[in-house]
mmCIF file of C-alpha atoms in Angstrom:
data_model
loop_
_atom_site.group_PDB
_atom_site.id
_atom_site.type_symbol
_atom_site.label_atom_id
_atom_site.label_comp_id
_atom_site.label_asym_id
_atom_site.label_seq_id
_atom_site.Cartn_x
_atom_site.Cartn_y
_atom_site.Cartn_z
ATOM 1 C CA UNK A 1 22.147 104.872 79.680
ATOM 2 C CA UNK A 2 21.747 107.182 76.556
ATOM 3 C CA UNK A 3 19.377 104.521 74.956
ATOM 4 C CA UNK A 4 16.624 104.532 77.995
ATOM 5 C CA UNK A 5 13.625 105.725 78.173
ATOM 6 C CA UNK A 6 12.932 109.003 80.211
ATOM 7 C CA UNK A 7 10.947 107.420 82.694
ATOM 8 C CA UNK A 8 13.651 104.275 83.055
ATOM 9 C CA UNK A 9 16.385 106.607 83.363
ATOM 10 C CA UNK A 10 14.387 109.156 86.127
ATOM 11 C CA UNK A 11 13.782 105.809 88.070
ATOM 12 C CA UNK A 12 17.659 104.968 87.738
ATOM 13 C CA UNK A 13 19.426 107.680 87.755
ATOM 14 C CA UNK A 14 22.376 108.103 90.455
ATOM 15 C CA UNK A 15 21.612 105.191 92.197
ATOM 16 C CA UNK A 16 24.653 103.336 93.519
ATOM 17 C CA UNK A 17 25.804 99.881 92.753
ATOM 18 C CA UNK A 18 23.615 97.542 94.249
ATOM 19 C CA UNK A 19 25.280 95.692 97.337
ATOM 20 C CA UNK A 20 23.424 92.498 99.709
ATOM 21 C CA UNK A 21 21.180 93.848 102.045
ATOM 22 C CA UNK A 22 21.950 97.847 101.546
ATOM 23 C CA UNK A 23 18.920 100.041 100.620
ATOM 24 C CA UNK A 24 18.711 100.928 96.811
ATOM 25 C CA UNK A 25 18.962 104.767 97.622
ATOM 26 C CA UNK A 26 20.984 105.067 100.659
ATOM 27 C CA UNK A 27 19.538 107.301 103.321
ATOM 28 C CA UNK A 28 20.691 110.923 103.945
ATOM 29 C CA UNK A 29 24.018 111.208 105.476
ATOM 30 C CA UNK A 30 23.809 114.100 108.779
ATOM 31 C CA UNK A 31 27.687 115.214 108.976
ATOM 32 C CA UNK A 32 29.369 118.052 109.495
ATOM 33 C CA UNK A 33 32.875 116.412 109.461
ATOM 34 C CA UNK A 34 34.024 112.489 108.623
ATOM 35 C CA UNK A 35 36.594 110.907 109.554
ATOM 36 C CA UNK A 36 39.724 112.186 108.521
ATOM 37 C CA UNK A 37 43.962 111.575 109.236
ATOM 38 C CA UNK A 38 46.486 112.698 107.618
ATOM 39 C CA UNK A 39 46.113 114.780 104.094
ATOM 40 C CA UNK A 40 42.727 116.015 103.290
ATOM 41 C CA UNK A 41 42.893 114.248 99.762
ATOM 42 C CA UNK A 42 39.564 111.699 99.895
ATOM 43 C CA UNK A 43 35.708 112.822 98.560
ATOM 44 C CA UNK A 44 34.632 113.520 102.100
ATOM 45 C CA UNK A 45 36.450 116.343 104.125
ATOM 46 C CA UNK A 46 33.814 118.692 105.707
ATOM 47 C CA UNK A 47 30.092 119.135 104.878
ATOM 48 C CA UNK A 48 30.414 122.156 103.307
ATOM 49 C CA UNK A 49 32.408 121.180 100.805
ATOM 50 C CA UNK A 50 30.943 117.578 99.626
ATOM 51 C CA UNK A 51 28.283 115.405 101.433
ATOM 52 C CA UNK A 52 27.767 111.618 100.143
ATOM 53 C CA UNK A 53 23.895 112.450 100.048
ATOM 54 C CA UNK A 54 24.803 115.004 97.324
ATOM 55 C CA UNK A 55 27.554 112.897 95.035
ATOM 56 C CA UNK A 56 24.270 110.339 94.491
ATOM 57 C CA UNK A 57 21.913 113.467 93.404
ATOM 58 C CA UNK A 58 24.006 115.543 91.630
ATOM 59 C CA UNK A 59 25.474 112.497 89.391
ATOM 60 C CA UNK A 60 21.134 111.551 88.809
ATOM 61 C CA UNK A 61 20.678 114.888 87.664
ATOM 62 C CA UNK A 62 24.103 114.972 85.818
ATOM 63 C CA UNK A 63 22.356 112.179 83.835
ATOM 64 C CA UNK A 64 19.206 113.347 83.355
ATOM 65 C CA UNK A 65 20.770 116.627 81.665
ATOM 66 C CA UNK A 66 23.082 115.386 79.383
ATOM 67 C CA UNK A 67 22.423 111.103 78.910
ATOM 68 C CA UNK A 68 25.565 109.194 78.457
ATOM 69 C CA UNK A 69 28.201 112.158 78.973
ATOM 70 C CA UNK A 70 30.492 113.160 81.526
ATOM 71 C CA UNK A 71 29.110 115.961 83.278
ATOM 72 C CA UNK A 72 29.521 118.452 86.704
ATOM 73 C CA UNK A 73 26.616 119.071 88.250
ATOM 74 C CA UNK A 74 26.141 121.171 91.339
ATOM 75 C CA UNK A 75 23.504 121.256 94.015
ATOM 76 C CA UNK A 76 22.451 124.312 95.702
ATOM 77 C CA UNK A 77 20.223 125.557 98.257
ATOM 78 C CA UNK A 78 17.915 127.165 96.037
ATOM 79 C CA UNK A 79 17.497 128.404 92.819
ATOM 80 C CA UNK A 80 18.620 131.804 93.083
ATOM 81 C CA UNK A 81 21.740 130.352 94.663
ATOM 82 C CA UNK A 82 21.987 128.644 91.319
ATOM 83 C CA UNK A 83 21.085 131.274 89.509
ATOM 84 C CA UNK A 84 24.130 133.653 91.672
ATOM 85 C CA UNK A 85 26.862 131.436 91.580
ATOM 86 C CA UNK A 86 27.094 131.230 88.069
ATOM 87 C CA UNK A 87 27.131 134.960 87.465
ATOM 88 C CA UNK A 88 29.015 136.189 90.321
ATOM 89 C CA UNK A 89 31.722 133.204 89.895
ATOM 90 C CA UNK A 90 32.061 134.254 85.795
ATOM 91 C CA UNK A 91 32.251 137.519 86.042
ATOM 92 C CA UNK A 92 33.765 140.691 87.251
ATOM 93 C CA UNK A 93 33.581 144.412 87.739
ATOM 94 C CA UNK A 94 34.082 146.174 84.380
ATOM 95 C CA UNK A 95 32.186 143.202 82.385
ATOM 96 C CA UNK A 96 29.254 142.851 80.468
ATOM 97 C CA UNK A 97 26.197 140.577 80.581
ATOM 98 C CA UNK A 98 23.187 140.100 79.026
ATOM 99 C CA UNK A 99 19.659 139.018 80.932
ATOM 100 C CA UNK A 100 16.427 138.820 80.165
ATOM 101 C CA UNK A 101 13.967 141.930 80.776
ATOM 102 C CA UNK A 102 10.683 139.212 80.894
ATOM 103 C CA UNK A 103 12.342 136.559 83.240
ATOM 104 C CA UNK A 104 11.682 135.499 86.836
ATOM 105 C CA UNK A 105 10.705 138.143 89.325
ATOM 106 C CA UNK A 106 14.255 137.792 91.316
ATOM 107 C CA UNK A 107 16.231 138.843 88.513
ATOM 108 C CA UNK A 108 16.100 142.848 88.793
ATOM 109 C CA UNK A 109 17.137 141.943 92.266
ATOM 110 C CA UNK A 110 20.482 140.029 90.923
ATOM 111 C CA UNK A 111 20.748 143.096 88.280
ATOM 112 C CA UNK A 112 21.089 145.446 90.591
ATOM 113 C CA UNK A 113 23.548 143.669 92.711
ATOM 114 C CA UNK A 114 25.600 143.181 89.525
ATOM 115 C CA UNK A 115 25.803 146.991 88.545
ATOM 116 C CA UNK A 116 27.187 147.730 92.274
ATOM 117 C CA UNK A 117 29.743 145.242 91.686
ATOM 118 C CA UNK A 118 30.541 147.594 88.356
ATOM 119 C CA UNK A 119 28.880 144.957 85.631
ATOM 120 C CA UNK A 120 27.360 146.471 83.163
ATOM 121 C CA UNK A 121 24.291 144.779 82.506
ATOM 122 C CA UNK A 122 22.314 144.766 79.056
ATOM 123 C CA UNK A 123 18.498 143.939 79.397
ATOM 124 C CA UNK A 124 15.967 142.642 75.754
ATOM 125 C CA UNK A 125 12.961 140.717 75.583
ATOM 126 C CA UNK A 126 12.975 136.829 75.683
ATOM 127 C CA UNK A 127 11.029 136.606 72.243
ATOM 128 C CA UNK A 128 12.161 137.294 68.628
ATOM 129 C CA UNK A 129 15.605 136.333 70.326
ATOM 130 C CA UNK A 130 16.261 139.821 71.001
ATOM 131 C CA UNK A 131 19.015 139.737 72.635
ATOM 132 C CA UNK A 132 21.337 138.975 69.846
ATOM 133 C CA UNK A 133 21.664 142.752 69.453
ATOM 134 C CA UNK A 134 23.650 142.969 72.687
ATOM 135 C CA UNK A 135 26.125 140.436 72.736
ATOM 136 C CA UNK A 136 28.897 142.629 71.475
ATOM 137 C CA UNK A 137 31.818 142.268 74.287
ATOM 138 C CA UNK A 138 29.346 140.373 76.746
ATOM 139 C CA UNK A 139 31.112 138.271 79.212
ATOM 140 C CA UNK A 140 27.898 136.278 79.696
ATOM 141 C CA UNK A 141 24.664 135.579 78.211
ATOM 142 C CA UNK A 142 21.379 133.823 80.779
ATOM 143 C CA UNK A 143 18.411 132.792 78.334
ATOM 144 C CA UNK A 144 15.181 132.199 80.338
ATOM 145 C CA UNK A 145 13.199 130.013 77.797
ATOM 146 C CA UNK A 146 10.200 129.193 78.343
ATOM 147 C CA UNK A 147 10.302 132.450 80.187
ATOM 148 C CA UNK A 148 8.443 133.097 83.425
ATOM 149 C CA UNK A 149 5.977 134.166 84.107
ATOM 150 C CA UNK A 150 5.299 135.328 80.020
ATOM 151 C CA UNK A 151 6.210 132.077 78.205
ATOM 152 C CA UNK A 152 8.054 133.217 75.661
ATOM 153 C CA UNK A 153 10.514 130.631 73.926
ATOM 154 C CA UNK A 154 14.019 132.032 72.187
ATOM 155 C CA UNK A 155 15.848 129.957 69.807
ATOM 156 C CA UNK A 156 18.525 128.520 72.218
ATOM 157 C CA UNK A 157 20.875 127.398 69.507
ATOM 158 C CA UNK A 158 20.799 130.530 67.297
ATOM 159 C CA UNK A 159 21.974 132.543 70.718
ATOM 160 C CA UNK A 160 24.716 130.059 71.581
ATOM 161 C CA UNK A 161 26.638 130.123 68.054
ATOM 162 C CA UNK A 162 25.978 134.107 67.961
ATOM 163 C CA UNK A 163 27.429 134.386 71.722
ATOM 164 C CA UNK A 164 30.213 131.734 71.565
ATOM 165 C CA UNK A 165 31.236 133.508 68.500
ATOM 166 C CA UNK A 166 31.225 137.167 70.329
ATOM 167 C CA UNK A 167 33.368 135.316 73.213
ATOM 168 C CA UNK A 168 30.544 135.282 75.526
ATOM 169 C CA UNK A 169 29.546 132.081 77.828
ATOM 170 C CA UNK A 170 25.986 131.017 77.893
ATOM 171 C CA UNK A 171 23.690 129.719 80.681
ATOM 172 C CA UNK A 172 19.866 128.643 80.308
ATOM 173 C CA UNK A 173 17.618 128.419 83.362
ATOM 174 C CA UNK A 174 15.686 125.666 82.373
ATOM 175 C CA UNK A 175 13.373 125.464 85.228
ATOM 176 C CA UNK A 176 10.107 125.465 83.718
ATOM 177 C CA UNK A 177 10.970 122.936 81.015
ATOM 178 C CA UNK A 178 13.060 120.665 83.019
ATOM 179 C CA UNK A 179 15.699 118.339 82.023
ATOM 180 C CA UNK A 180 13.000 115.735 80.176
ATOM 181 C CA UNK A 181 10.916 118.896 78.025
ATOM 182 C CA UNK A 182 14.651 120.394 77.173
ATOM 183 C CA UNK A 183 18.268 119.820 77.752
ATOM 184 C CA UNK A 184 20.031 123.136 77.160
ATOM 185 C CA UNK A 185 23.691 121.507 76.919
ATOM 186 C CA UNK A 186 22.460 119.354 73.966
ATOM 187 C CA UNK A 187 21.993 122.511 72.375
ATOM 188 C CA UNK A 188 25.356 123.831 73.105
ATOM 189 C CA UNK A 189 24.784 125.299 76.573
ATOM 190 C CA UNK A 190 27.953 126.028 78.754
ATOM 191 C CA UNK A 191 25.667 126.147 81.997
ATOM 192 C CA UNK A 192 22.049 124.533 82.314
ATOM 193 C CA UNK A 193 20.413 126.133 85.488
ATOM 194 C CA UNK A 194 17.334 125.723 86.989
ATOM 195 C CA UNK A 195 15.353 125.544 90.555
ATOM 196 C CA UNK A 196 14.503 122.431 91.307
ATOM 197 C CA UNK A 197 11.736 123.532 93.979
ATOM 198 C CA UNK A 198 9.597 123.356 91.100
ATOM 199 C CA UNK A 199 9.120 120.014 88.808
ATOM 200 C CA UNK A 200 11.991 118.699 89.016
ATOM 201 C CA UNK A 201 11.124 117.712 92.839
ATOM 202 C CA UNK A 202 7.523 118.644 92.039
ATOM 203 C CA UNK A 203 5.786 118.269 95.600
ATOM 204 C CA UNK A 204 6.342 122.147 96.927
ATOM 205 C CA UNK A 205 8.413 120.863 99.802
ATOM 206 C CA UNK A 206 12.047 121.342 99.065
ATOM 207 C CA UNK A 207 13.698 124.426 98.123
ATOM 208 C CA UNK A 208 16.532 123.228 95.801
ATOM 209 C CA UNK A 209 18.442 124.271 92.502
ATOM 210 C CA UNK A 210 21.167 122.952 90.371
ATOM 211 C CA UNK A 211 23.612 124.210 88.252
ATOM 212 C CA UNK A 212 25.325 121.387 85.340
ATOM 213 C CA UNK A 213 28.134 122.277 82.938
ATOM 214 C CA UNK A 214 30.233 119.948 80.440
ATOM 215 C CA UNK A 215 33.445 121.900 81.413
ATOM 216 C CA UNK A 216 35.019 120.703 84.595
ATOM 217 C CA UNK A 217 36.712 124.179 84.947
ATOM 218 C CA UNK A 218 33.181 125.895 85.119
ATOM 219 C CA UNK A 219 31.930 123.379 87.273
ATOM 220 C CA UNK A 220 35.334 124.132 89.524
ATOM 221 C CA UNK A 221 34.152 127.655 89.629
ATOM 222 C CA UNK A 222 30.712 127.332 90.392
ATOM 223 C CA UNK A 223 31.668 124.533 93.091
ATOM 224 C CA UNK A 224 34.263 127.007 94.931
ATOM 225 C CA UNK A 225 31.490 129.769 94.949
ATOM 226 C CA UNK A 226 29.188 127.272 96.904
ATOM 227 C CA UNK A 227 32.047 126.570 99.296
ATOM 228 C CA UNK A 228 32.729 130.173 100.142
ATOM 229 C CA UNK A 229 29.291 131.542 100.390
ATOM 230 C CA UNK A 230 28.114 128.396 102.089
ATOM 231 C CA UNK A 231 24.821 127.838 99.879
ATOM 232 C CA UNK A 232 24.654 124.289 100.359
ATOM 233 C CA UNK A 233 21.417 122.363 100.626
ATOM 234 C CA UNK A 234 20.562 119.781 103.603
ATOM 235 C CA UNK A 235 21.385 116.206 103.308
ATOM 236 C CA UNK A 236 17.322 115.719 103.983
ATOM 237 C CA UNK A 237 16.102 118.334 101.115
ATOM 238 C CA UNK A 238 19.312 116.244 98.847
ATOM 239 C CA UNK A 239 17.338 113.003 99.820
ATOM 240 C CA UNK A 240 14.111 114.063 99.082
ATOM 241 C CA UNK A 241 15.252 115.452 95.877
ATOM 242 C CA UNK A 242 16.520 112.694 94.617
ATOM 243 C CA UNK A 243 13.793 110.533 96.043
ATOM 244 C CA UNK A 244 11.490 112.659 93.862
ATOM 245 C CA UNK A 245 12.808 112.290 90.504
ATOM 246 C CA UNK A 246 11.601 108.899 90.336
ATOM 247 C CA UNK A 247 8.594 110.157 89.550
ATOM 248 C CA UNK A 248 9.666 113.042 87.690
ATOM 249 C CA UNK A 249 8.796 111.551 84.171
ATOM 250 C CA UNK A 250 5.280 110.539 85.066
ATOM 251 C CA UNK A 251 4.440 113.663 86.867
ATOM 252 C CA UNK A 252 5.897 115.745 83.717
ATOM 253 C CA UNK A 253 4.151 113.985 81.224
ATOM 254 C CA UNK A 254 0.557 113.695 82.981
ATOM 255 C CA UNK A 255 1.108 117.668 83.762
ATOM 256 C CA UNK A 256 2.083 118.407 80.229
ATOM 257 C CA UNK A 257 -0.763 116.702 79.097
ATOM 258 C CA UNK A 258 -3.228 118.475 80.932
ATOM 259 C CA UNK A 259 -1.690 121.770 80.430
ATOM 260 C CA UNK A 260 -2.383 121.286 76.663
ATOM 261 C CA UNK A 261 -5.701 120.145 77.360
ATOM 262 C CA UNK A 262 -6.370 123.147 79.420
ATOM 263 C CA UNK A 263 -4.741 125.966 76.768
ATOM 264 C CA UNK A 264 -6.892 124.239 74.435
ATOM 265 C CA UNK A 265 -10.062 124.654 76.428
ATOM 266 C CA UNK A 266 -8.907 128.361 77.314
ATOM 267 C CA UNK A 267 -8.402 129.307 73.752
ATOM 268 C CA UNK A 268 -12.314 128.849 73.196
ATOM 269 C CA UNK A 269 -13.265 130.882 75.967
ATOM 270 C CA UNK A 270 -14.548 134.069 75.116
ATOM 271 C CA UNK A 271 -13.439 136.026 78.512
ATOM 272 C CA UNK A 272 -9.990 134.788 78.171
ATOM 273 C CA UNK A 273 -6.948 137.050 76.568
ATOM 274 C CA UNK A 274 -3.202 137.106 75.798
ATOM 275 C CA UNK A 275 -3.171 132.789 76.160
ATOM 276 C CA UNK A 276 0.134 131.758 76.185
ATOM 277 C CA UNK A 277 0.932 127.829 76.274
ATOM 278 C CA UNK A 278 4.495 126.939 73.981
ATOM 279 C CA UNK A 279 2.709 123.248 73.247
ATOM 280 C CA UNK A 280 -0.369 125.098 71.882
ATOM 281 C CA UNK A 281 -0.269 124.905 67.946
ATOM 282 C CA UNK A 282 -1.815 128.423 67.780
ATOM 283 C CA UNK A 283 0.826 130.139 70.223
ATOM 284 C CA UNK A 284 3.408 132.425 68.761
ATOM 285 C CA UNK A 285 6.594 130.541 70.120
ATOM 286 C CA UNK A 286 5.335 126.707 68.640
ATOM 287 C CA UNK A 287 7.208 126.489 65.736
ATOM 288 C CA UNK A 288 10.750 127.149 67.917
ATOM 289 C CA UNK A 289 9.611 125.593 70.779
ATOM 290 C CA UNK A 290 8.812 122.713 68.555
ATOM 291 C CA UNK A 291 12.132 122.462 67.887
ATOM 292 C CA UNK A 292 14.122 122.489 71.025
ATOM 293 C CA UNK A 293 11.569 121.719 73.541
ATOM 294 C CA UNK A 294 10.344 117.944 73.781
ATOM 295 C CA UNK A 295 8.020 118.213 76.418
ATOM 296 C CA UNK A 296 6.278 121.815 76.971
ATOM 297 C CA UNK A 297 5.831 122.207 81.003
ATOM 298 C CA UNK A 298 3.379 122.528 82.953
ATOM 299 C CA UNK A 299 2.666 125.755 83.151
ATOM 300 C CA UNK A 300 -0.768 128.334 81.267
ATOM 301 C CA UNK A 301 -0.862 131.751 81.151
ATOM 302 C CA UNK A 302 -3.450 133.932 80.679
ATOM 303 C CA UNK A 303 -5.094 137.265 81.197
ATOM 304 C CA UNK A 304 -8.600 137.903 82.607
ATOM 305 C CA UNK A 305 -10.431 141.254 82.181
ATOM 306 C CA UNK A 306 -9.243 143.015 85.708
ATOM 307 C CA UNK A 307 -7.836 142.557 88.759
ATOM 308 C CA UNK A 308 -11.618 141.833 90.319
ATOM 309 C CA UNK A 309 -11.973 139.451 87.829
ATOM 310 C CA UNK A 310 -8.585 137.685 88.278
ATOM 311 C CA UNK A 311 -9.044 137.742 91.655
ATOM 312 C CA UNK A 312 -12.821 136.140 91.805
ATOM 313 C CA UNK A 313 -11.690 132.928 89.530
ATOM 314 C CA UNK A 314 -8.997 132.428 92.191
ATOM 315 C CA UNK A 315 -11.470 131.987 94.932
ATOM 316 C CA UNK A 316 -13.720 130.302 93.110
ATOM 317 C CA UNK A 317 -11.750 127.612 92.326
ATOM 318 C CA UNK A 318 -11.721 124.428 94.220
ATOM 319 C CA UNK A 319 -9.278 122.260 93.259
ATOM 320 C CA UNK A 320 -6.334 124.731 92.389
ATOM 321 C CA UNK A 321 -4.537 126.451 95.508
ATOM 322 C CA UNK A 322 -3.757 129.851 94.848
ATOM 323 C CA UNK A 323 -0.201 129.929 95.760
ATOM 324 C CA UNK A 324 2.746 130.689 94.086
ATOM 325 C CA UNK A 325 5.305 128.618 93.001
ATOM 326 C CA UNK A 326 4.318 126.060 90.072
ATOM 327 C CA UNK A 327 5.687 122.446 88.806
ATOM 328 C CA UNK A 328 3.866 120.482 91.656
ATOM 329 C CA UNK A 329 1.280 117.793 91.352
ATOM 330 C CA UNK A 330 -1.384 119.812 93.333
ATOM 331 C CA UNK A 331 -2.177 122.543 91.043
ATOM 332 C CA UNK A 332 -1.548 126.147 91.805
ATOM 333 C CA UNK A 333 -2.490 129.303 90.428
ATOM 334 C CA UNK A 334 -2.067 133.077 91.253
ATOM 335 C CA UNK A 335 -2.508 136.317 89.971
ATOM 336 C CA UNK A 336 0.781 137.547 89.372
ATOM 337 C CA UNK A 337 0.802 141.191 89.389
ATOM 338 C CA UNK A 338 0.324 140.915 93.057
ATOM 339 C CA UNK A 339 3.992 140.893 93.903
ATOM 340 C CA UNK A 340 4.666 143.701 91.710
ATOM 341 C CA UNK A 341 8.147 143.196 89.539
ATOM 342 C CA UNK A 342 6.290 141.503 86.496
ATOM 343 C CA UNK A 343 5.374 143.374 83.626
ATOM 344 C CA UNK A 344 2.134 141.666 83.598
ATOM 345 C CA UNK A 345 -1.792 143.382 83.184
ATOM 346 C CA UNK A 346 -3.697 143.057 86.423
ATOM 347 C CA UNK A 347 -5.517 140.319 85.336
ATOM 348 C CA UNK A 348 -2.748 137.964 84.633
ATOM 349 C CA UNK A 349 -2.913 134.335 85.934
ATOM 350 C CA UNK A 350 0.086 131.750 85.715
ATOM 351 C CA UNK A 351 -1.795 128.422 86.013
ATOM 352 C CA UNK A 352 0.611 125.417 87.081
ATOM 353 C CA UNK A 353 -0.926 122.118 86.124
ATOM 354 C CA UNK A 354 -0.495 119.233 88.846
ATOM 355 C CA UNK A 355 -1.471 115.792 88.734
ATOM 356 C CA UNK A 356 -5.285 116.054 89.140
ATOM 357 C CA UNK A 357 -7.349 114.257 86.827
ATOM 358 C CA UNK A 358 -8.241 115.943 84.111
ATOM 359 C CA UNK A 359 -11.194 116.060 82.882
ATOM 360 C CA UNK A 360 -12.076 116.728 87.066
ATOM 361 C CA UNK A 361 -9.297 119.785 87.001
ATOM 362 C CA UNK A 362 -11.188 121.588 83.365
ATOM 363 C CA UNK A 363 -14.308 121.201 84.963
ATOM 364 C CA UNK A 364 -13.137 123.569 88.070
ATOM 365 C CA UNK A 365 -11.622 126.054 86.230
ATOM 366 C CA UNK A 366 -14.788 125.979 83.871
ATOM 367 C CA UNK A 367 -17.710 126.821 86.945
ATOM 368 C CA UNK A 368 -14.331 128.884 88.352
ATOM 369 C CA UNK A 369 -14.462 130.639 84.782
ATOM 370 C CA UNK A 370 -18.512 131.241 85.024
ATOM 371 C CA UNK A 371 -18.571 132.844 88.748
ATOM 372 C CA UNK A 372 -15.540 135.303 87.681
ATOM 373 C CA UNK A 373 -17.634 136.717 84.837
ATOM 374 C CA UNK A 374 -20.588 138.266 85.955
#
């Protein structure tokens, strides 16, 4: 499968062998216990453990991260449940790990939980890969690249070698890039994490995340911290999921492509500030996203003068929910610094790019652009 295309191996992925007169993705399987004598040694023991509805979409997204390898993937509930079992199933009180200070809004939340557990916990920027400077004794290192809400990009493999050599693991949420803009493993990864509530199911129905790791004694860890905290997803969402990612490589690419077309319009607009868009030639983090990144997401950012300002292009646009969120194909956009946590101006958008048309999608955030600015 390592030769395919990403759109013939989205389309493929995890589906079973085909057998006369069975549906090609078998429906989702409702159990809280199977069938079961003697010793509890087969796949399918109790449904918080393993579900049959999860085996086909974890081994889709298993391929999907890392083509043509052997690979552990785990489903989760949500993101953050991702995003928790890795750190509180690698480490303990007394050790060290690095996270971003620019990443998703949830993360102080997780830092704080950490320190009253007795982590120490190191905090640097996303950009100019600054937290090299703290990997000294780190148990841990969790990149956020392309980081959210900012979009900054950090040279993944540089901080791999210089953490594998200080003895630390490494783990990359990946959510905003997904699997088919970058594959964190390939560049030497030991988790890739992401939340798959965004594009990777990309219709702002399913809360989901997944967790995938070459070593099957990480993926043993972060397995037995979904059993015992229970943070399993249902076999509907797992369904839906995997349903989804059919589509995922057509939805990424028509998304990607507007989102270019739209940082490209925004960088000639006169009212616009701090533009950030990795795919944009002109943006600081090109030449390293360049490098790693194969497709560049879906997601602008961009500052308006004010709050009032921020919050008058919001209403006046027509074909853009403001909502948060992002990765779906009905576009969203919010102003950010609503929700507090961000260290973002007042006037800060994140625009997510659906699956409009568009040339019809510029054109409403153009007249959206002229009623903001009076």
């Amino acid at each position: 499968m390592n030769t395919m295309g990403d759109g013939t191996r989205a389309v493929r992925a995890g589906l079973p062998e085909p057998e006369q007169f069975e549906p090609t993705l078998p429906g989702p399987v409702f159990a809280a216990h199977f069938h079961l004598s003697g010793e509890p040694v087969g796949p399918y023991t109790y449904g918080r453990e393993t579900n049959p509805t999860w085996t086909h979409l974890e081994r889709a997204i298993g391929e999907l991260e890392a083509p043509g390898e052997e690979v552990g993937t785990t489903v989760f509930a949500s993101g953050m449940a991702a995003i928790t079992a890795v750190l509180l199933s690698q480490v303990r009180s007394g050790d060290a790990v690095v996270l971003p200070d620019d990443g998703y809004q949830a993360l102080p939340l997780v830092r704080e939980q950490l320190a009253a557990y007795g982590v120490e916990v190191r905090t640097a920027p996303t950009g100019g890969d600054a937290q090299l400077a703290l990997l000294t004794g780190a148990k841990l290192l969790w990149i956020e690249s392309p980081s959210n809400p900012g979009l900054d990009v950090c040279d993944i493999r540089r901080l791999v070698e210089a953490a594998h050599a200080a003895g630390a693991l490494v783990a990359v949420d990946n959510t905003l890039a997904t699997p088919i803009g970058q594959r964190p493993l390939e560049l030497g990864a030991d988790f890739s994490v992401a939340s798959d509530t965004k594009g990777m199911t990309g219709h702002g129905d399913i809360l989901l995340g997944h967790v995938t790791c070459r070593d099957p004694r990480l993926t043993a860890d972060v397995r037995r911290w979904r059993k015992v905290v229970g943070a399993i997803p249902g076999p509907m969402e797992a369904w839906l999921a995997h349903r989804s990612l059919s589509t995922l490589q057509l939805r990424i690419d028509r998304q990607c492509t507007t989102a270019l077309a739209l940082a490209e319009a925004l960088a000639k607009r006169a009212e616009v500030t701090g533009l950030r868009y990795p795919g944009l030639p002109t943006d600081p983090s090109y030449a390293v996203a360049t490098r790693q990144m194969r497709r560049f997401g879906s997601v602008v950012s961009f500052e308006l003068a004010d709050r009032d300002t921020a919050e008058r292009f919001l209403t006046a646009l027509r074909l853009v929910d403001d909502a948060t969120s992002f990765g779906g194909v009905r576009s969203t956009a919010e102003r950010r610094g609503r929700w507090g946590g961000d260290a973002v101006a007042e006037g800060f958008i994140r625009f997510s790019v659906g699956a409009e048309d568009p040339e019809d999608l510029l054109a409403d955030v153009e007249q959206a652009l002229h009623a903001a600015v009076r």
